[in-house]
Short mmCIF file of C-alpha atoms in Angstrom, two decimals:
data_model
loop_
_atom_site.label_atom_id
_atom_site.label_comp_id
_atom_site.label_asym_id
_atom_site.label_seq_id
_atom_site.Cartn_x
_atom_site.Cartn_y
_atom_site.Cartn_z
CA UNK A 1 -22.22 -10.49 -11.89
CA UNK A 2 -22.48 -14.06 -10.83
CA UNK A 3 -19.31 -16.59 -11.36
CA UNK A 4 -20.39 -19.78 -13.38
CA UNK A 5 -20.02 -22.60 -11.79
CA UNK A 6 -17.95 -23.81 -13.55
CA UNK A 7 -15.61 -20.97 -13.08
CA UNK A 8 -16.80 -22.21 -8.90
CA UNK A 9 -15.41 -25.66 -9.71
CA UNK A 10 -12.64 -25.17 -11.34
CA UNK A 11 -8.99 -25.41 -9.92
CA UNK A 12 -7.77 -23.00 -12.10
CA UNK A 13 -4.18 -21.66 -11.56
CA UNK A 14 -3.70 -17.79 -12.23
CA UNK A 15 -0.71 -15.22 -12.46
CA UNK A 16 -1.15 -12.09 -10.37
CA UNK A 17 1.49 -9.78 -11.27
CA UNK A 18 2.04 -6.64 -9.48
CA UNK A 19 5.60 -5.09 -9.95
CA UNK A 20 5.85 -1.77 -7.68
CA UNK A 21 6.51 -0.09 -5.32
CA UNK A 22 6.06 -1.49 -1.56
CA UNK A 23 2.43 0.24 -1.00
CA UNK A 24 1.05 -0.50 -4.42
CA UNK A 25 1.88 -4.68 -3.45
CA UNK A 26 0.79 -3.69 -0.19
CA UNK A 27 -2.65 -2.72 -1.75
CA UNK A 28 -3.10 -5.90 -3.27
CA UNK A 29 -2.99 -8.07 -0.59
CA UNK A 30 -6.81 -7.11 0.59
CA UNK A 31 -8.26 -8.43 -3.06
CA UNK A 32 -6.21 -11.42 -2.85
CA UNK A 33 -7.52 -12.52 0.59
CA UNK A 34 -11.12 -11.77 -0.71
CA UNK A 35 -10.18 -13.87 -3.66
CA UNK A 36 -9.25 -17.03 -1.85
CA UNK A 37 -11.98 -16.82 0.89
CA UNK A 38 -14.67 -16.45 -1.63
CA UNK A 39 -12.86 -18.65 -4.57
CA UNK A 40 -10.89 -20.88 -2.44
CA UNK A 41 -10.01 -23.93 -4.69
CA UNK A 42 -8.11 -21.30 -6.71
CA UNK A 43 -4.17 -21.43 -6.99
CA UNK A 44 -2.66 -18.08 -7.59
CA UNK A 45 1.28 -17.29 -8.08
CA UNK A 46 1.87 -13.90 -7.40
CA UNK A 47 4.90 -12.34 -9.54
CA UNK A 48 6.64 -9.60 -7.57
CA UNK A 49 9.67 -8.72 -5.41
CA UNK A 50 10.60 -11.61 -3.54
CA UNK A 51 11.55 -8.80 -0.36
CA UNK A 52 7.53 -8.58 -0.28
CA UNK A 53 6.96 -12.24 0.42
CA UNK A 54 5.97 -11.99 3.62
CA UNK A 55 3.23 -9.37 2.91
CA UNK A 56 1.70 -13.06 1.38
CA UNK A 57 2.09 -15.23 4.19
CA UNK A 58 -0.97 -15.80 5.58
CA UNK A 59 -2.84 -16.90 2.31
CA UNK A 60 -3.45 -20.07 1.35
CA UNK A 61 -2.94 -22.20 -1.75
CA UNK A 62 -1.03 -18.68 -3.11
CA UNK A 63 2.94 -19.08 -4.09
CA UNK A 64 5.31 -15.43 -4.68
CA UNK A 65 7.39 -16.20 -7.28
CA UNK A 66 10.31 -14.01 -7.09
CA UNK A 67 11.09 -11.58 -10.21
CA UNK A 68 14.58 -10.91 -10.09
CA UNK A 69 14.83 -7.62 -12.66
CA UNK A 70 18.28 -6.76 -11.65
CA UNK A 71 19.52 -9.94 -13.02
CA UNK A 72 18.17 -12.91 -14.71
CA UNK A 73 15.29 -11.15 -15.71
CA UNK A 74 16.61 -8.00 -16.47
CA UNK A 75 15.87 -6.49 -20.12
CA UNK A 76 13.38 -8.04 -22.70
CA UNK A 77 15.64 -11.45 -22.72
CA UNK A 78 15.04 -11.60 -19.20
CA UNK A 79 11.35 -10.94 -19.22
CA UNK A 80 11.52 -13.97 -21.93
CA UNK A 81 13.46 -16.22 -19.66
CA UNK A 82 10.86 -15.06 -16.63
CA UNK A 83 7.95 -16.10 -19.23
CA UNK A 84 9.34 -19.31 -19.74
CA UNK A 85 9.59 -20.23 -15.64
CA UNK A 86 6.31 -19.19 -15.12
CA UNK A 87 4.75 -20.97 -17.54
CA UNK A 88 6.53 -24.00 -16.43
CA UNK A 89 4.57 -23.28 -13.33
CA UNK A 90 1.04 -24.43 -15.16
CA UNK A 91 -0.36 -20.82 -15.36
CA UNK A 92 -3.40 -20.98 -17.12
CA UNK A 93 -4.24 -17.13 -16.79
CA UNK A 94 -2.92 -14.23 -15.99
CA UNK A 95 -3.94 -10.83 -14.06
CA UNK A 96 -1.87 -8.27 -14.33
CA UNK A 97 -2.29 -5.13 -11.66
CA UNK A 98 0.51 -3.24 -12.81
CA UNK A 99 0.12 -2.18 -16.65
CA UNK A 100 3.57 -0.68 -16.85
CA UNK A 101 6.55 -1.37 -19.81
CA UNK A 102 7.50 -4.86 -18.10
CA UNK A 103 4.22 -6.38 -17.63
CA UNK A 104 3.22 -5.43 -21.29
CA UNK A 105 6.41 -6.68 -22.93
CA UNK A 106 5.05 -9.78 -20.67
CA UNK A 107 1.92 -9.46 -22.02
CA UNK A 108 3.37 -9.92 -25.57
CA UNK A 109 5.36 -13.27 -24.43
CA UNK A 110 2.08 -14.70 -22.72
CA UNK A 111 -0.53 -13.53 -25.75
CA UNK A 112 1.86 -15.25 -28.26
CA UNK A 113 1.63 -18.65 -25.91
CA UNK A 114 -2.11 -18.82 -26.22
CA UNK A 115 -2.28 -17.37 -22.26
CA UNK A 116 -5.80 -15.49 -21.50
CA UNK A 117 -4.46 -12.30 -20.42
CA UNK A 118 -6.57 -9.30 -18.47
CA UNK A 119 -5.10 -6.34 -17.41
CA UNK A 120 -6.17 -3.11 -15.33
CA UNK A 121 -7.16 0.05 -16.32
CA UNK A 122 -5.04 2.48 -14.67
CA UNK A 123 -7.76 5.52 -15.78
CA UNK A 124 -4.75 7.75 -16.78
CA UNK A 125 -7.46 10.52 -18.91
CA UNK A 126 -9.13 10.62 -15.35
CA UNK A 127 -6.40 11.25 -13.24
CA UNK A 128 -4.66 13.70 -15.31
CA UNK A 129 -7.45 16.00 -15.65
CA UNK A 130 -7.85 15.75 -11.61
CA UNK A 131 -4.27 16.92 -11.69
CA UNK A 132 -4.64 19.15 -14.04
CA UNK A 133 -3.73 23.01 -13.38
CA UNK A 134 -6.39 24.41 -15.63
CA UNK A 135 -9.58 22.89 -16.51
CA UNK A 136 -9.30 20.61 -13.25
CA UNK A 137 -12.05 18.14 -12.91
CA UNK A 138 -12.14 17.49 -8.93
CA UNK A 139 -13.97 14.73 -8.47
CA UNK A 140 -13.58 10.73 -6.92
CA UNK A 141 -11.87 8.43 -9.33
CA UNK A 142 -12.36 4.63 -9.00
CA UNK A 143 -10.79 3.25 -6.06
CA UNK A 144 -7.14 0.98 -6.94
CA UNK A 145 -8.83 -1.56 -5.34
CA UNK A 146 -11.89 -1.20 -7.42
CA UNK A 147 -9.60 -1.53 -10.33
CA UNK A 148 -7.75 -4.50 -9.31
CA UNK A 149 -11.25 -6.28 -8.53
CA UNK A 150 -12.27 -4.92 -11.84
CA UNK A 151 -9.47 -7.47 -13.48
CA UNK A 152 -10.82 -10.21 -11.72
CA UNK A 153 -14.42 -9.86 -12.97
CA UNK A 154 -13.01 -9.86 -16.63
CA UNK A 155 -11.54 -13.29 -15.45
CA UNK A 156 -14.88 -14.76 -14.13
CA UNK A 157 -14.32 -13.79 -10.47
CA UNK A 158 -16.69 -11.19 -9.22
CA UNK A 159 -15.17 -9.93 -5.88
CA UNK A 160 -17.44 -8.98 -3.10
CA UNK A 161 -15.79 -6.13 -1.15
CA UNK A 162 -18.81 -4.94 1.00
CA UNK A 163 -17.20 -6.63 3.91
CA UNK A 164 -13.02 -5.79 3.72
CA UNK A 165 -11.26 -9.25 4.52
CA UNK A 166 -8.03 -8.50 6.42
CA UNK A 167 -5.26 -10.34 7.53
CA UNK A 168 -4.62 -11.86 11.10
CA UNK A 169 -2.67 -10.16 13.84
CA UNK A 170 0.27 -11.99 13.90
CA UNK A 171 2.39 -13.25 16.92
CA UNK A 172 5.36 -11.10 17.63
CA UNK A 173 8.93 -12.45 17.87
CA UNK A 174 11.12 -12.08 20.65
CA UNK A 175 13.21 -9.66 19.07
CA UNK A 176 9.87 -7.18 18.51
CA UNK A 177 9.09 -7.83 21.93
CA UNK A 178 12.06 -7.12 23.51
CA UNK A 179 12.47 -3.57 20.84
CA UNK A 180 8.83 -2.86 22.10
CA UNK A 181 8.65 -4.01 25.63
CA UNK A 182 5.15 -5.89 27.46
CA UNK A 183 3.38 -2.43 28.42
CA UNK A 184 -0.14 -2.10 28.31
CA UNK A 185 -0.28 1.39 26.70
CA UNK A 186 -2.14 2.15 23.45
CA UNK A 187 0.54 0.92 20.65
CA UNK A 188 0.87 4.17 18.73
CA UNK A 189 2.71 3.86 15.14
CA UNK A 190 4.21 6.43 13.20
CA UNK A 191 5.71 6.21 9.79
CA UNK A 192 6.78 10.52 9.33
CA UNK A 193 8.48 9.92 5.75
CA UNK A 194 7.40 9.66 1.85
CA UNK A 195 8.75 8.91 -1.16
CA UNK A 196 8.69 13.24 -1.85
CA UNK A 197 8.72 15.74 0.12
CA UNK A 198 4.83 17.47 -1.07
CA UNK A 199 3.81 14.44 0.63
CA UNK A 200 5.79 14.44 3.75
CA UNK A 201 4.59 16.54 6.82
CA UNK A 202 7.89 18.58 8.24
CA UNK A 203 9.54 16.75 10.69
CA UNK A 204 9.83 19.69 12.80
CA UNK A 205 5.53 19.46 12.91
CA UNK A 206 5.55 16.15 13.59
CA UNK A 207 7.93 16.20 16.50
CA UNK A 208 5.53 18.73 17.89
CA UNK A 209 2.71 15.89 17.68
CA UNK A 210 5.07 13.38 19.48
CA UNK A 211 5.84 15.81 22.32
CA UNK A 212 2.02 16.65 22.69
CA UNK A 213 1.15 12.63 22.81
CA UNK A 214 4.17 11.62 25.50
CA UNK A 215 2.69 14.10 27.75
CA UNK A 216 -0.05 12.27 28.25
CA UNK A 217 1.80 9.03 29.31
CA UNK A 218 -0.96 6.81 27.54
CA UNK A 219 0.83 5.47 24.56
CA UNK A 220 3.54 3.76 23.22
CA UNK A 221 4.96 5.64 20.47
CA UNK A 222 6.95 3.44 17.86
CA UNK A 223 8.57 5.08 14.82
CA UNK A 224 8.86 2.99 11.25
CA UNK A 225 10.88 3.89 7.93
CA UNK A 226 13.67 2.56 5.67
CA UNK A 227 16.43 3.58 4.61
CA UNK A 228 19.95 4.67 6.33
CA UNK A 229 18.96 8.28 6.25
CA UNK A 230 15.79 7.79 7.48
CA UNK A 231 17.02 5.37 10.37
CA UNK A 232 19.06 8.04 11.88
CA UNK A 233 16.58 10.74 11.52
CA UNK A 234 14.15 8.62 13.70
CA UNK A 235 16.80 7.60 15.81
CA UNK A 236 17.23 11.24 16.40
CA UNK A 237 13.12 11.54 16.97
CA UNK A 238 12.67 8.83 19.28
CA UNK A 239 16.07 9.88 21.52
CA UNK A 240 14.46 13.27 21.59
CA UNK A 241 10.77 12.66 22.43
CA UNK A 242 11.17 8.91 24.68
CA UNK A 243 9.94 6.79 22.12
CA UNK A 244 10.83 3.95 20.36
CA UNK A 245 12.18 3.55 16.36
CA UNK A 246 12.05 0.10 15.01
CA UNK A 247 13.92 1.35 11.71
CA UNK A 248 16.77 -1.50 10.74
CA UNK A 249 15.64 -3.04 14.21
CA UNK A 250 13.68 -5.79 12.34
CA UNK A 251 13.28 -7.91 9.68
CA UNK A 252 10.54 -7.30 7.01
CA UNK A 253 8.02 -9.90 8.22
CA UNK A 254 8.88 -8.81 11.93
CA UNK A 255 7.46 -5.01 11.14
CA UNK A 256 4.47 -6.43 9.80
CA UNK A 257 4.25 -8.91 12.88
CA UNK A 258 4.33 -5.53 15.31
CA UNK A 259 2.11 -3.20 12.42
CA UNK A 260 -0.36 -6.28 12.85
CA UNK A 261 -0.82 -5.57 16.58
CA UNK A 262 -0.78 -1.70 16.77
CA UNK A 263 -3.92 0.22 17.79
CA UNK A 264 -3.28 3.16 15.34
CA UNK A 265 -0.95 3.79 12.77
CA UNK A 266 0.09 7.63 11.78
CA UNK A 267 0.96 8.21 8.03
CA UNK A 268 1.27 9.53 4.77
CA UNK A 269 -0.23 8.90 1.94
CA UNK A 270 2.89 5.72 1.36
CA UNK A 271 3.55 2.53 1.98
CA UNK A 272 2.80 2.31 5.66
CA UNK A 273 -0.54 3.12 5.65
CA UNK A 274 -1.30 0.60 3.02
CA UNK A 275 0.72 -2.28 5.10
CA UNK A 276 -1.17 -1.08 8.27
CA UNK A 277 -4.60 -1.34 6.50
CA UNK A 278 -3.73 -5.42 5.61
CA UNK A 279 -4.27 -5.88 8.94
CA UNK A 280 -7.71 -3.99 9.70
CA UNK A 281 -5.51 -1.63 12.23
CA UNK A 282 -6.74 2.51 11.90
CA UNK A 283 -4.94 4.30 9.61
CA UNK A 284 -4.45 8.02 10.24
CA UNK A 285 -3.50 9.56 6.71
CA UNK A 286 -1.99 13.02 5.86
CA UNK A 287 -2.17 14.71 3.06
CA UNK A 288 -0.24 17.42 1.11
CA UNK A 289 -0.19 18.13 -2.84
CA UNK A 290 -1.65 14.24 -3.30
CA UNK A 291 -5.31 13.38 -2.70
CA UNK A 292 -7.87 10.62 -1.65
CA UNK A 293 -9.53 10.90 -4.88
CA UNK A 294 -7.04 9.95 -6.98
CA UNK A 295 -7.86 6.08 -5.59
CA UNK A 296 -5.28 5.45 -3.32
CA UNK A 297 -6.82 5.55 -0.21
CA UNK A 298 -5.71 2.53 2.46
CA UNK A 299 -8.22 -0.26 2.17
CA UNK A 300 -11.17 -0.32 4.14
CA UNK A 301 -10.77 3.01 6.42
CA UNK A 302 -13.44 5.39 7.04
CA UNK A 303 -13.28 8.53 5.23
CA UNK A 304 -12.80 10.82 8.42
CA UNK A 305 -9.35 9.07 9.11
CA UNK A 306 -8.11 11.15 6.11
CA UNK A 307 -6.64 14.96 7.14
CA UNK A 308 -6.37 16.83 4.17
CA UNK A 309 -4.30 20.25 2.99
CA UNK A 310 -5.96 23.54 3.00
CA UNK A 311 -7.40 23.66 -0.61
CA UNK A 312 -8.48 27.03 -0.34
CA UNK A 313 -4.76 28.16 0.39
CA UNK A 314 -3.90 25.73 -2.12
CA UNK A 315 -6.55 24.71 -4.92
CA UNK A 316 -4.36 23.06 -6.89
CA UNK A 317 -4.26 20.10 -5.28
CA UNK A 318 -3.95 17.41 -6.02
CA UNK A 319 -0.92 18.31 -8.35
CA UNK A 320 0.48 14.92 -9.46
CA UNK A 321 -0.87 11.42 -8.85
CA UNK A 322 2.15 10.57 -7.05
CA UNK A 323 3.18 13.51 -4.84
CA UNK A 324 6.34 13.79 -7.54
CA UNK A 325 5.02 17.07 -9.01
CA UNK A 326 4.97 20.38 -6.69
CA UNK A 327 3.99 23.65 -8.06
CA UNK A 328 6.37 27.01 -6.92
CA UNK A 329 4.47 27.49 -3.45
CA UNK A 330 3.24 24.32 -3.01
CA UNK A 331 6.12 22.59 -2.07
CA UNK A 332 4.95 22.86 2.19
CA UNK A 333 1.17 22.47 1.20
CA UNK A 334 0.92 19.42 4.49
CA UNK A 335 2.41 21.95 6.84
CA UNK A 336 -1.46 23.72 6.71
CA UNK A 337 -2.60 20.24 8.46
CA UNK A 338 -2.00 21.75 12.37
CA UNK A 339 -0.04 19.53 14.51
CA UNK A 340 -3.13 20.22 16.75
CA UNK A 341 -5.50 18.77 14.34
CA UNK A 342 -3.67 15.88 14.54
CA UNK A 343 -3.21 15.28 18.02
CA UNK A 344 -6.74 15.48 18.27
CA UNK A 345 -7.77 13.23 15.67
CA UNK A 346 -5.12 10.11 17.25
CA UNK A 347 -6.50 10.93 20.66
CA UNK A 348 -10.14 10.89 19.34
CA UNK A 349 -9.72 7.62 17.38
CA UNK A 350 -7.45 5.99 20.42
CA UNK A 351 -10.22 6.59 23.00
CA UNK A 352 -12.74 4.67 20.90
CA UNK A 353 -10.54 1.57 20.15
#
């Protein structure tokens, strides 16, 4: 599908809302710089957490407009007063990536105002029979990205994703550089944690990895997460094993200034690997009771990057969508990923970049 061109022409202002979770803005920001290279005399205003700005700072003619839902726009009054400021803005349509409770009582407030309003398909019949425990369909579901560019053909803006656009590396402050230091190893991240524990791989594996890669003196190992609990675990980590944690060490747009200039980045299937694949860098993934084909693969990585669970230990997977959902036994699925196989796979991908 062609745009018309008057669709081409056309300065037309439009409302991307995404309300989430870190990664699931994080996976946005690949469509959006497609968007404006291909499209560029569009305007878009991005609704979202303001604490994600930065993830936007490299695109042009594109505005974040902050939602605050812990205050003014808390509750369906808020969501009204948050309708009214946007449309001050001169929105003339709306996108909205999220198709949750707040961006359909939006929906209602910008249908009754005349707004044209498209909205994703989230393919919830698909991905609950891939997570299903009997009667399990396992198969590839539509990509997220897929499904955000499917909003934007509705609109009149066929995305062509053939060729992933990523952002720029970005220049590092001084406060990353002097965290980091000037070395010339290979610039190693590693983001251990998860929002649940089926998708985190044991810490006491992972330290294994780190102890297998410092012994070969070629890398610089830096350690990311959030989160006072997590801070001090990889304070622990990187005290223990010589390497580096950046947790509370910088601001937001700072970590993505250093994720931006890594080589590889180590994760799970969360937020940092979708922040690390904005920039084009290599994106190890690991795997427990979640899986690939449930559409939430970083943007614009080769399949082999991916190390999956043992399904034939554990066929079950994937059990939930989310990682939030771990049946008795499953609960240390990741742990049948070998800290081996991993080793291998950095060292393998790190001696071709």
């Amino acid at each position: 599908m062609k745009p018309s061109p008057a669709v081409m022409d056309k300065k037309e202002h439009i409302l991307v809302m995404r309300l989430s979770a870190m990664g699931d803005v994080a996976m946005t920001v690949p469509l959006l710089v497609a968007l404006q290279r291909q499209y560029p005399t569009v305007k878009i205003t991005v609704l979202t957490r303001g604490f994600f700005s930065p993830m936007f700072s490299q695109l042009s003619n594109t505005h974040v407009f902050p939602a605050d839902l812990k205050g003014r726009h808390k509750g369906v009054f808020g969501l009204f007063r948050l309708y009214k400021e946007l449309k001050a803005l001169g929105i003339e349509r709306v996108a909205d990536l999220h198709n949750v409770l707040r961006s359909n009582v939006l929906k209602r407030y910008f249908l009754w105002g005349g707004f044209p309003f498209f909205q994703i398909d989230k393919g919830r019949a698909g991905k609950k029979t891939l997570t299903a425990a009997r009667n399990k369909v396992f198969e590839p579901l539509k990509t997220t990205h897929q499904r955000y560019a499917d909003v934007f053909v509705q609109m009149g803006y066929p995305l062509n994703l053939s060729v992933p656009s990523f952002l720029s590396k970005e220049t590092l402050s001084n406060t990353a550089h002097a965290l980091v230091g000037r070395n010339t190893q290979k610039w190693l991240g590693i983001a251990p944690f998860a929002a649940y524990k089926g998708k985190q791989y044991p810490i006491e594996l992972m330290q294994q990895v780190i102890t297998s890669l410092q012994k070969t003196k070629k890398y610089k190992v830096l350690l990311f997460g959030g989160g006072k609990e997590e801070q001090l675990q990889l304070e622990k980590m990187a005290a223990d094993n010589d390497c580096t944690s950046v947790a509370g060490q910088l601001s937001f747009a700072e970590e993505l200034a250093l994720i931006s200039n890594l080589d590889l980045m180590v994760a799970m299937d969360s937020g940092n690997a979708h922040l690390a694949a904005m920039y084009g860098i290599p994106v190890i993934t690991l795997w427990g009771i979640t899986h690939p084909f449930a559409g939430f693969y970083p943007f614009g990585q080769e399949e082999g990057l991916a190390l999956l669970a043992d399904r034939e230990r554990f066929p079950l997977i994937p059990t939930s969508v989310y990682g939030n959902k771990a049946p008795k036994g499953y609960e240390k699925a990741i742990a049948s990923i070998p800290p081996e196989k991993v080793v291998e796979k950095i060292q393998e991908v790190l001696t071709v970049t």
